[in-house]
PDB file of N, CA and C in Angstrom:
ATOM      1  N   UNK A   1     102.703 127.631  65.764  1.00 54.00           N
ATOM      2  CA  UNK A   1     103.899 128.294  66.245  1.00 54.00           C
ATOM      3  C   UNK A   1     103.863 129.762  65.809  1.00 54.00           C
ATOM      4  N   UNK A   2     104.134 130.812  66.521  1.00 59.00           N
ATOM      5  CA  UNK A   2     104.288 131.879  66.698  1.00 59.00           C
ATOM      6  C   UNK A   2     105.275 132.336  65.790  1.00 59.00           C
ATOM      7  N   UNK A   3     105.118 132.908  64.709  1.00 62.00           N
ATOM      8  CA  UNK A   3     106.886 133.135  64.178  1.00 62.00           C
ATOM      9  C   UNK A   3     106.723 134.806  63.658  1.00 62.00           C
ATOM     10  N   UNK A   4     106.477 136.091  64.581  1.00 59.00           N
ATOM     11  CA  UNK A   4     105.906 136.851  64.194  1.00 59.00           C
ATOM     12  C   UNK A   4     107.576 137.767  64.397  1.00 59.00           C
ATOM     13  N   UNK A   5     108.163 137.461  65.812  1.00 58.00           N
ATOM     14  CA  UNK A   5     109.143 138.044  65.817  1.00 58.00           C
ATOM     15  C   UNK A   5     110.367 137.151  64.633  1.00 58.00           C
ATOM     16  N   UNK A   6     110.367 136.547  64.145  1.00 70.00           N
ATOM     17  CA  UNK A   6     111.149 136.057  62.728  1.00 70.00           C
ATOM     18  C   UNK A   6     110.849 136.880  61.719  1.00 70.00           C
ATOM     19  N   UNK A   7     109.679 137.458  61.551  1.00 76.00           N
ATOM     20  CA  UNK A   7     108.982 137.868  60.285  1.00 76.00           C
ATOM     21  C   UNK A   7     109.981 139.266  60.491  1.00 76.00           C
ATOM     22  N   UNK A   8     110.269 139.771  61.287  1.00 86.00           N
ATOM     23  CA  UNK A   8     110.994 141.249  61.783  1.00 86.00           C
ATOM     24  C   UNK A   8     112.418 140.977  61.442  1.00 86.00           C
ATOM     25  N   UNK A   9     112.674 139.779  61.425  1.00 92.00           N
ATOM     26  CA  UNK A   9     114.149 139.661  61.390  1.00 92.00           C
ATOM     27  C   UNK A   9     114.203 139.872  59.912  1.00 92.00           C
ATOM     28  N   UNK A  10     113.630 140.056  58.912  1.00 93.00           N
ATOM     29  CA  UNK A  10     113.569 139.475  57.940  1.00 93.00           C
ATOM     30  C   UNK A  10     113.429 140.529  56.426  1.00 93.00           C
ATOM     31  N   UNK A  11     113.736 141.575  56.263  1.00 92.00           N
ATOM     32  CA  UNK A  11     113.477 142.601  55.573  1.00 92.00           C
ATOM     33  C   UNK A  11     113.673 142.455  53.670  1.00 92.00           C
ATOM     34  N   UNK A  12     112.646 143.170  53.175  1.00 90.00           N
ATOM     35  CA  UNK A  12     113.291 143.510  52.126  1.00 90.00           C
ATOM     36  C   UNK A  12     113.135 144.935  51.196  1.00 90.00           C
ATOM     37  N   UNK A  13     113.971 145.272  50.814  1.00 89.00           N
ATOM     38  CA  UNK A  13     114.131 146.548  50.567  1.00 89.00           C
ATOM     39  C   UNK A  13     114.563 146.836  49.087  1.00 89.00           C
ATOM     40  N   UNK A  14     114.440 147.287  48.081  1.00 91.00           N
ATOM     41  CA  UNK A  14     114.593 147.569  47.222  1.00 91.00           C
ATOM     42  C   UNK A  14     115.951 148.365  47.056  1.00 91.00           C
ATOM     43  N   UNK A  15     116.167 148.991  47.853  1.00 91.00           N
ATOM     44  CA  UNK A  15     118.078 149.419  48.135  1.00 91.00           C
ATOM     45  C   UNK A  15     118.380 148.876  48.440  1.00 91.00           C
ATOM     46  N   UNK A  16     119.031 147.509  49.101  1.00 91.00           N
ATOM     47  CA  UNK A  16     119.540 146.680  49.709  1.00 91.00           C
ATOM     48  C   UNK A  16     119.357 145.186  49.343  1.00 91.00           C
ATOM     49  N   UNK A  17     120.699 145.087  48.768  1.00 92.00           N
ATOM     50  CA  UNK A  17     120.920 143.726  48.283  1.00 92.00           C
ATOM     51  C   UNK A  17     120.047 143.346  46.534  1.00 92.00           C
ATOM     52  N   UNK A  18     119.577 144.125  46.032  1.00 92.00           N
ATOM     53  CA  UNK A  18     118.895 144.288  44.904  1.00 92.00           C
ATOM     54  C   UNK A  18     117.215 143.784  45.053  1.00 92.00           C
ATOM     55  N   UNK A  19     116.248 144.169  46.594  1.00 90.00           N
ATOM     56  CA  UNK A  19     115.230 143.636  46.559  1.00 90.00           C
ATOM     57  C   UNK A  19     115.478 142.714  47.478  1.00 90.00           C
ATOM     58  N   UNK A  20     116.789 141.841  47.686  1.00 93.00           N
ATOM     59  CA  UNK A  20     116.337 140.244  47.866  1.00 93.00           C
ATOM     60  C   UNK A  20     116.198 140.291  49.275  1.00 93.00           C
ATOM     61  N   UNK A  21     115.467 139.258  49.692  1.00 95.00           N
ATOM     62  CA  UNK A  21     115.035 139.338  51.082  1.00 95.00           C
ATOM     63  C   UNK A  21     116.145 138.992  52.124  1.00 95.00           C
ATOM     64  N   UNK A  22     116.786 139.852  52.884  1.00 95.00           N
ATOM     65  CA  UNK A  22     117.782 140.116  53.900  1.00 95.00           C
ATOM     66  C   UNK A  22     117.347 139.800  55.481  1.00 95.00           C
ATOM     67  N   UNK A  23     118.653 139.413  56.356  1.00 96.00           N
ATOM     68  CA  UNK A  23     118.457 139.704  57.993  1.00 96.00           C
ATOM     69  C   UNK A  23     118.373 141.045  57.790  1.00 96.00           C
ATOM     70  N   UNK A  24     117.671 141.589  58.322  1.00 93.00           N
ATOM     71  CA  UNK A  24     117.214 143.167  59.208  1.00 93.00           C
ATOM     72  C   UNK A  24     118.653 143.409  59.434  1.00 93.00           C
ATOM     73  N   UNK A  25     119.169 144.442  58.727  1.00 93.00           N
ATOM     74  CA  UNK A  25     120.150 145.526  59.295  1.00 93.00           C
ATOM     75  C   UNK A  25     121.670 145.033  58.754  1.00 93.00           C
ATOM     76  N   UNK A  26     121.388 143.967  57.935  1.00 95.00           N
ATOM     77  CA  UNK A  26     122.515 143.591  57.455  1.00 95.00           C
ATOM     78  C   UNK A  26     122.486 143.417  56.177  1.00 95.00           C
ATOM     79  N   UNK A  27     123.422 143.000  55.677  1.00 95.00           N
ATOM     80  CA  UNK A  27     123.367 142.579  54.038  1.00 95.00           C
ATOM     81  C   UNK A  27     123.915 140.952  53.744  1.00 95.00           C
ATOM     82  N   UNK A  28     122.840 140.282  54.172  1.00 97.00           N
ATOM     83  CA  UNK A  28     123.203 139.004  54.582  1.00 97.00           C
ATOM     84  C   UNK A  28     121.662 138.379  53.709  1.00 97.00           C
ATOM     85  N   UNK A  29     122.050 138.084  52.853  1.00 97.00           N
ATOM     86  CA  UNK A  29     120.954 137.556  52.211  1.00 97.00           C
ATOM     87  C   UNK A  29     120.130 135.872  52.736  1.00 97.00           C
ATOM     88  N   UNK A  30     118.991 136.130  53.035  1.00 97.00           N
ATOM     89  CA  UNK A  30     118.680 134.506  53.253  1.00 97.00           C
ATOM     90  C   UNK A  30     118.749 133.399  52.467  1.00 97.00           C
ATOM     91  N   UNK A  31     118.697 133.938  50.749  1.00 97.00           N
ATOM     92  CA  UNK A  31     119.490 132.790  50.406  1.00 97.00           C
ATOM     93  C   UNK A  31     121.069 132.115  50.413  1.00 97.00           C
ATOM     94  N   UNK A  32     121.589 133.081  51.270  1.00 98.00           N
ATOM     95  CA  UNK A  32     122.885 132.778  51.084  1.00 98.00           C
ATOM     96  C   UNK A  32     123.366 131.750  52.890  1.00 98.00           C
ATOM     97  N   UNK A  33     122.102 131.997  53.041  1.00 98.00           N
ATOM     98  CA  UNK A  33     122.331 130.895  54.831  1.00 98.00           C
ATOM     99  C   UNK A  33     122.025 129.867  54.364  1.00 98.00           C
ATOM    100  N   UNK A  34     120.528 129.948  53.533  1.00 98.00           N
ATOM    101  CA  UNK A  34     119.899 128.779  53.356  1.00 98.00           C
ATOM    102  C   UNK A  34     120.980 127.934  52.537  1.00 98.00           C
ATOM    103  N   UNK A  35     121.539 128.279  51.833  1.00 98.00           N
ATOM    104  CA  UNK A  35     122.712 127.857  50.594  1.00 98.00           C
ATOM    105  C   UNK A  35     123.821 127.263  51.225  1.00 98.00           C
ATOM    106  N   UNK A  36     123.967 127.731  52.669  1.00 98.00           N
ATOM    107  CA  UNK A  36     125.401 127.435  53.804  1.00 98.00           C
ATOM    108  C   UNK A  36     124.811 125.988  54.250  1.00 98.00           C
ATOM    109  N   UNK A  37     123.314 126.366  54.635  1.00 98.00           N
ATOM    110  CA  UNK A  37     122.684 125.000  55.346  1.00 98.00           C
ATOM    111  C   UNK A  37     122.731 123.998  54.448  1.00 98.00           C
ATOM    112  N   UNK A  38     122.510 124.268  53.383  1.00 98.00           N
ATOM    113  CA  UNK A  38     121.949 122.780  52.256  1.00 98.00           C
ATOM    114  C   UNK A  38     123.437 122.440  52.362  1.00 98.00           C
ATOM    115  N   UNK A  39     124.961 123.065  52.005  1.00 98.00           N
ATOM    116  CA  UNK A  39     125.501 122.626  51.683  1.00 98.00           C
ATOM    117  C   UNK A  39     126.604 122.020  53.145  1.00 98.00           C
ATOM    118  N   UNK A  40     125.629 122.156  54.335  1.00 98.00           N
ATOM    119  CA  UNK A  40     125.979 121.138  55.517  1.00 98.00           C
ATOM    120  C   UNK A  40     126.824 122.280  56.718  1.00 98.00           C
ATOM    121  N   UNK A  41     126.964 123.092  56.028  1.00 98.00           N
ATOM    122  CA  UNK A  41     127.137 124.169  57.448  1.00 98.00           C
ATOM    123  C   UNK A  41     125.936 124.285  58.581  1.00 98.00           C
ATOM    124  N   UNK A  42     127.199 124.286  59.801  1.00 98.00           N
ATOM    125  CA  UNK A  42     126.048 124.412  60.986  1.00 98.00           C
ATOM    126  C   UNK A  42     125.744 125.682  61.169  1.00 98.00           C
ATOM    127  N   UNK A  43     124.805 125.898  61.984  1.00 98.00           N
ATOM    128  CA  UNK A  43     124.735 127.475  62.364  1.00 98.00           C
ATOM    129  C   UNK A  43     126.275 128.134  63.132  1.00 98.00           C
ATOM    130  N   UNK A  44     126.309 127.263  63.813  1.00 98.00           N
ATOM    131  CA  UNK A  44     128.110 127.566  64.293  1.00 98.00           C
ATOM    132  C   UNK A  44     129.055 128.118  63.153  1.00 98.00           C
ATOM    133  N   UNK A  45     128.815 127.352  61.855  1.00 98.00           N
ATOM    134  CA  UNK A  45     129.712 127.542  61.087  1.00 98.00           C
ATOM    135  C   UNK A  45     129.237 129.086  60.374  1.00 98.00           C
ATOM    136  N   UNK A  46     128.298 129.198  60.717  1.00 98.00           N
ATOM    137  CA  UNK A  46     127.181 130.062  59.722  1.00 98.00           C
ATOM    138  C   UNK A  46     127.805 131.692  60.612  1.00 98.00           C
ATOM    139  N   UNK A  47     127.632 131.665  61.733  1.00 98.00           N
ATOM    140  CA  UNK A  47     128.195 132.540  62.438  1.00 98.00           C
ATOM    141  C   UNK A  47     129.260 132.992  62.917  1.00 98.00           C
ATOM    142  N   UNK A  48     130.680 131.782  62.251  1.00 98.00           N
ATOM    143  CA  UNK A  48     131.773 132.092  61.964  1.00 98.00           C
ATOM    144  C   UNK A  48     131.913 132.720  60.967  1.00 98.00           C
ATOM    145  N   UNK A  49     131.106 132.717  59.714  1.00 97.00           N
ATOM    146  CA  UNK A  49     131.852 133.117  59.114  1.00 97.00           C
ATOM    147  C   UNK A  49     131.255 134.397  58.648  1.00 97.00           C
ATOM    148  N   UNK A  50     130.108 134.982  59.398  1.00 98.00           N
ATOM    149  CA  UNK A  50     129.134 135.948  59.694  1.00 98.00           C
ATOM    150  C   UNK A  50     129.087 136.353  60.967  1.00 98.00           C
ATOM    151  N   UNK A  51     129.833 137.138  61.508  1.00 98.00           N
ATOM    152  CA  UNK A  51     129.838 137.164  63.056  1.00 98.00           C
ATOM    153  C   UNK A  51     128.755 138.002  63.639  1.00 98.00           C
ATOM    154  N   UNK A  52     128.382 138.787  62.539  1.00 97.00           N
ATOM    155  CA  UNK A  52     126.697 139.974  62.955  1.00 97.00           C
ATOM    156  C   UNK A  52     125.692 138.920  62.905  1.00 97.00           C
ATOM    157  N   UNK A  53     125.846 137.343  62.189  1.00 97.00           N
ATOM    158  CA  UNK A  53     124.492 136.912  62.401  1.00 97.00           C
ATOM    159  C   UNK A  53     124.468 136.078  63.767  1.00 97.00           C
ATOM    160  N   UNK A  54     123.332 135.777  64.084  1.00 97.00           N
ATOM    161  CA  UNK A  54     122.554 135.018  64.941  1.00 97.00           C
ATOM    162  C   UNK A  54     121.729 134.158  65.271  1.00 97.00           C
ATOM    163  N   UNK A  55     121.651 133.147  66.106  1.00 96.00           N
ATOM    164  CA  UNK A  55     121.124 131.966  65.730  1.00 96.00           C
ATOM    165  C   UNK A  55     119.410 132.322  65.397  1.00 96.00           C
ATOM    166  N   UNK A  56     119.025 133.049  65.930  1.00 95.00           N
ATOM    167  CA  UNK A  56     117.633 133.658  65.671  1.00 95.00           C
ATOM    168  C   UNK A  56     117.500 134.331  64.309  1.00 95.00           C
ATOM    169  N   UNK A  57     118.535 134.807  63.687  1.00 96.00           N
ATOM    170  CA  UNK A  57     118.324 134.789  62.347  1.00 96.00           C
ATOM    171  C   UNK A  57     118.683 133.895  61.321  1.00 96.00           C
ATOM    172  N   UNK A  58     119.155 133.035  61.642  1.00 96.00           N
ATOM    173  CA  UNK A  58     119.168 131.725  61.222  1.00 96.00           C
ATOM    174  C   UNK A  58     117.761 131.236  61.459  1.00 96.00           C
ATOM    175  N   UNK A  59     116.937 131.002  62.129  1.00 95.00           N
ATOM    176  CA  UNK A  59     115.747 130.300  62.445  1.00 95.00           C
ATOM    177  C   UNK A  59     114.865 131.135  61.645  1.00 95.00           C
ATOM    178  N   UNK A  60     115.195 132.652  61.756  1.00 94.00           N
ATOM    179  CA  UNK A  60     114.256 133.375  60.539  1.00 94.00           C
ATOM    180  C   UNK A  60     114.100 133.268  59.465  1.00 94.00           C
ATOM    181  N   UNK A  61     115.674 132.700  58.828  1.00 95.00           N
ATOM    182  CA  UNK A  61     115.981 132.680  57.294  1.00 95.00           C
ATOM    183  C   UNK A  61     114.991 130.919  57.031  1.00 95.00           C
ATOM    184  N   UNK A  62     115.171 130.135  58.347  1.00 94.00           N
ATOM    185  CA  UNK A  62     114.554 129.171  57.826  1.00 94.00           C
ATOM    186  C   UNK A  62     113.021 128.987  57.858  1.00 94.00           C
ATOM    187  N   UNK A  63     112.557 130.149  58.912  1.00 92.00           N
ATOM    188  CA  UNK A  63     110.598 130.195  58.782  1.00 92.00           C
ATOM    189  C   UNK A  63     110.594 130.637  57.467  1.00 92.00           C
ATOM    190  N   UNK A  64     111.312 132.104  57.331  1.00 91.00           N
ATOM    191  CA  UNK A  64     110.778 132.947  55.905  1.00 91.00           C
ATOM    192  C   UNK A  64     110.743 131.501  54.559  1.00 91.00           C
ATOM    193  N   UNK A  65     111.704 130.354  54.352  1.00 91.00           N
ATOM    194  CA  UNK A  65     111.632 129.994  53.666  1.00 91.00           C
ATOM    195  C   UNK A  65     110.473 128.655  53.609  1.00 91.00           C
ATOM    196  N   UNK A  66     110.203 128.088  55.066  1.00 89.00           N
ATOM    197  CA  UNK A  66     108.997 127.311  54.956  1.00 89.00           C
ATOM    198  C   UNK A  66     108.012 128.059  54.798  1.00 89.00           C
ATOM    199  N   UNK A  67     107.731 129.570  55.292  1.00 87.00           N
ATOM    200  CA  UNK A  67     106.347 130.207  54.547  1.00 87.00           C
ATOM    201  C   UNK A  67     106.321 130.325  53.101  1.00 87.00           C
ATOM    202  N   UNK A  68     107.543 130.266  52.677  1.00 85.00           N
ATOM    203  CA  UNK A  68     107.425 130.242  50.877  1.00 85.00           C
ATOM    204  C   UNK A  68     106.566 128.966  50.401  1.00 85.00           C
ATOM    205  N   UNK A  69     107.428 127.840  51.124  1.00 82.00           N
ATOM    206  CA  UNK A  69     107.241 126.343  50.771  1.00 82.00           C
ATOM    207  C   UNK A  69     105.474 126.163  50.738  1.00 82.00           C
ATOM    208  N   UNK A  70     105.228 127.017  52.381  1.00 79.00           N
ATOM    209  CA  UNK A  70     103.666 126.642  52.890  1.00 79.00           C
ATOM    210  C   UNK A  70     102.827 127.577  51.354  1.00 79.00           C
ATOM    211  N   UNK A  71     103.288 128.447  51.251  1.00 72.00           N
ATOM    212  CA  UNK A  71     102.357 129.158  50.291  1.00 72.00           C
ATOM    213  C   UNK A  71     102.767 128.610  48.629  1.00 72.00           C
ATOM    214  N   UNK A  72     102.925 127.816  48.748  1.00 67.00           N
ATOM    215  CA  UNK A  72     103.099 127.283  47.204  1.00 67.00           C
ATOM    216  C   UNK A  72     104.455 128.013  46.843  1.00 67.00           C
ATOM    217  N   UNK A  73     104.744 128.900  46.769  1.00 55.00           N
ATOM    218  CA  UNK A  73     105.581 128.976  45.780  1.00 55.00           C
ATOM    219  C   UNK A  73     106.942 128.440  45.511  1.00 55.00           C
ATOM    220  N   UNK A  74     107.532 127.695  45.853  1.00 50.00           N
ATOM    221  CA  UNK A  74     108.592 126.518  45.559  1.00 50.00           C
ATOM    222  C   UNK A  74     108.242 125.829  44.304  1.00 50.00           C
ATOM    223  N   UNK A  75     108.809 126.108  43.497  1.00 52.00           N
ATOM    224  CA  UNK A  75     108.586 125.681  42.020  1.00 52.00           C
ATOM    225  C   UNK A  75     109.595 124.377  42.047  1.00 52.00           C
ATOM    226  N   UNK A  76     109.264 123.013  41.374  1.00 50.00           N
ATOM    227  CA  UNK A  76     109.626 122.046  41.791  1.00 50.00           C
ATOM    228  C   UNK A  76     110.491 121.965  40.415  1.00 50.00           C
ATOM    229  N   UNK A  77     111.577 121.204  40.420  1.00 48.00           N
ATOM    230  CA  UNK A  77     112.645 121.278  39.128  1.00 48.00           C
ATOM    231  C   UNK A  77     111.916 120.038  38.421  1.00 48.00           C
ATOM    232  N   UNK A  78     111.420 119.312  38.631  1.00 46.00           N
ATOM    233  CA  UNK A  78     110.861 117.934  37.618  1.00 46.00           C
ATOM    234  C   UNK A  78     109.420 117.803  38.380  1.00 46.00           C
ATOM    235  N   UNK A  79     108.794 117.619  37.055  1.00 48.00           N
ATOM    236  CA  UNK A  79     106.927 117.380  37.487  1.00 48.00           C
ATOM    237  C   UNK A  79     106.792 115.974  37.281  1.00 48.00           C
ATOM    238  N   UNK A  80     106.500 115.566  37.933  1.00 47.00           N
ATOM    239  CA  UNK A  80     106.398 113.759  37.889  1.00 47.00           C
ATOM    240  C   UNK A  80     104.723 113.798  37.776  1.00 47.00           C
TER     241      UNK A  80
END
């Protein structure tokens, strides 16, 4: 899968937001969607209560975070 235009949605900047990785042009942090999703918000809900975001940055916040997953770095809370 192609996820090159996600990678654009996806900025991070050292002025903005302290580093942490943001939607492009906003101050909408991706952990703070991903944090909406786990805790059972839909994207509907996600864009109520964010009306600059979009379902395409929603889908960004969730590639950027399976490329974390794919590249190892997801540090696991218990090592079995």
């Amino acid at each position: 899968m192609d996820r090159s235009a996600d990678k654009s949605r996806v900025t991070l900047d050292p002025g903005i937001c302290g580093g942490r990785p943001c939607i492009r042009d906003t101050r909408i942090e991706i952990a703070i969607i991903l944090d909406g999703l786990a805790e059972g918000l839909t994207f509907d809900d996600l864009i109520d209560h964010y009306p600059q975001l979009t379902r395409e940055d929603i889908l960004a916040a969730l590639a950027y975070a399976a490329d974390l997953a794919h590249e190892g770095l997801w540090k696991t809370a218990v090592r079995t």
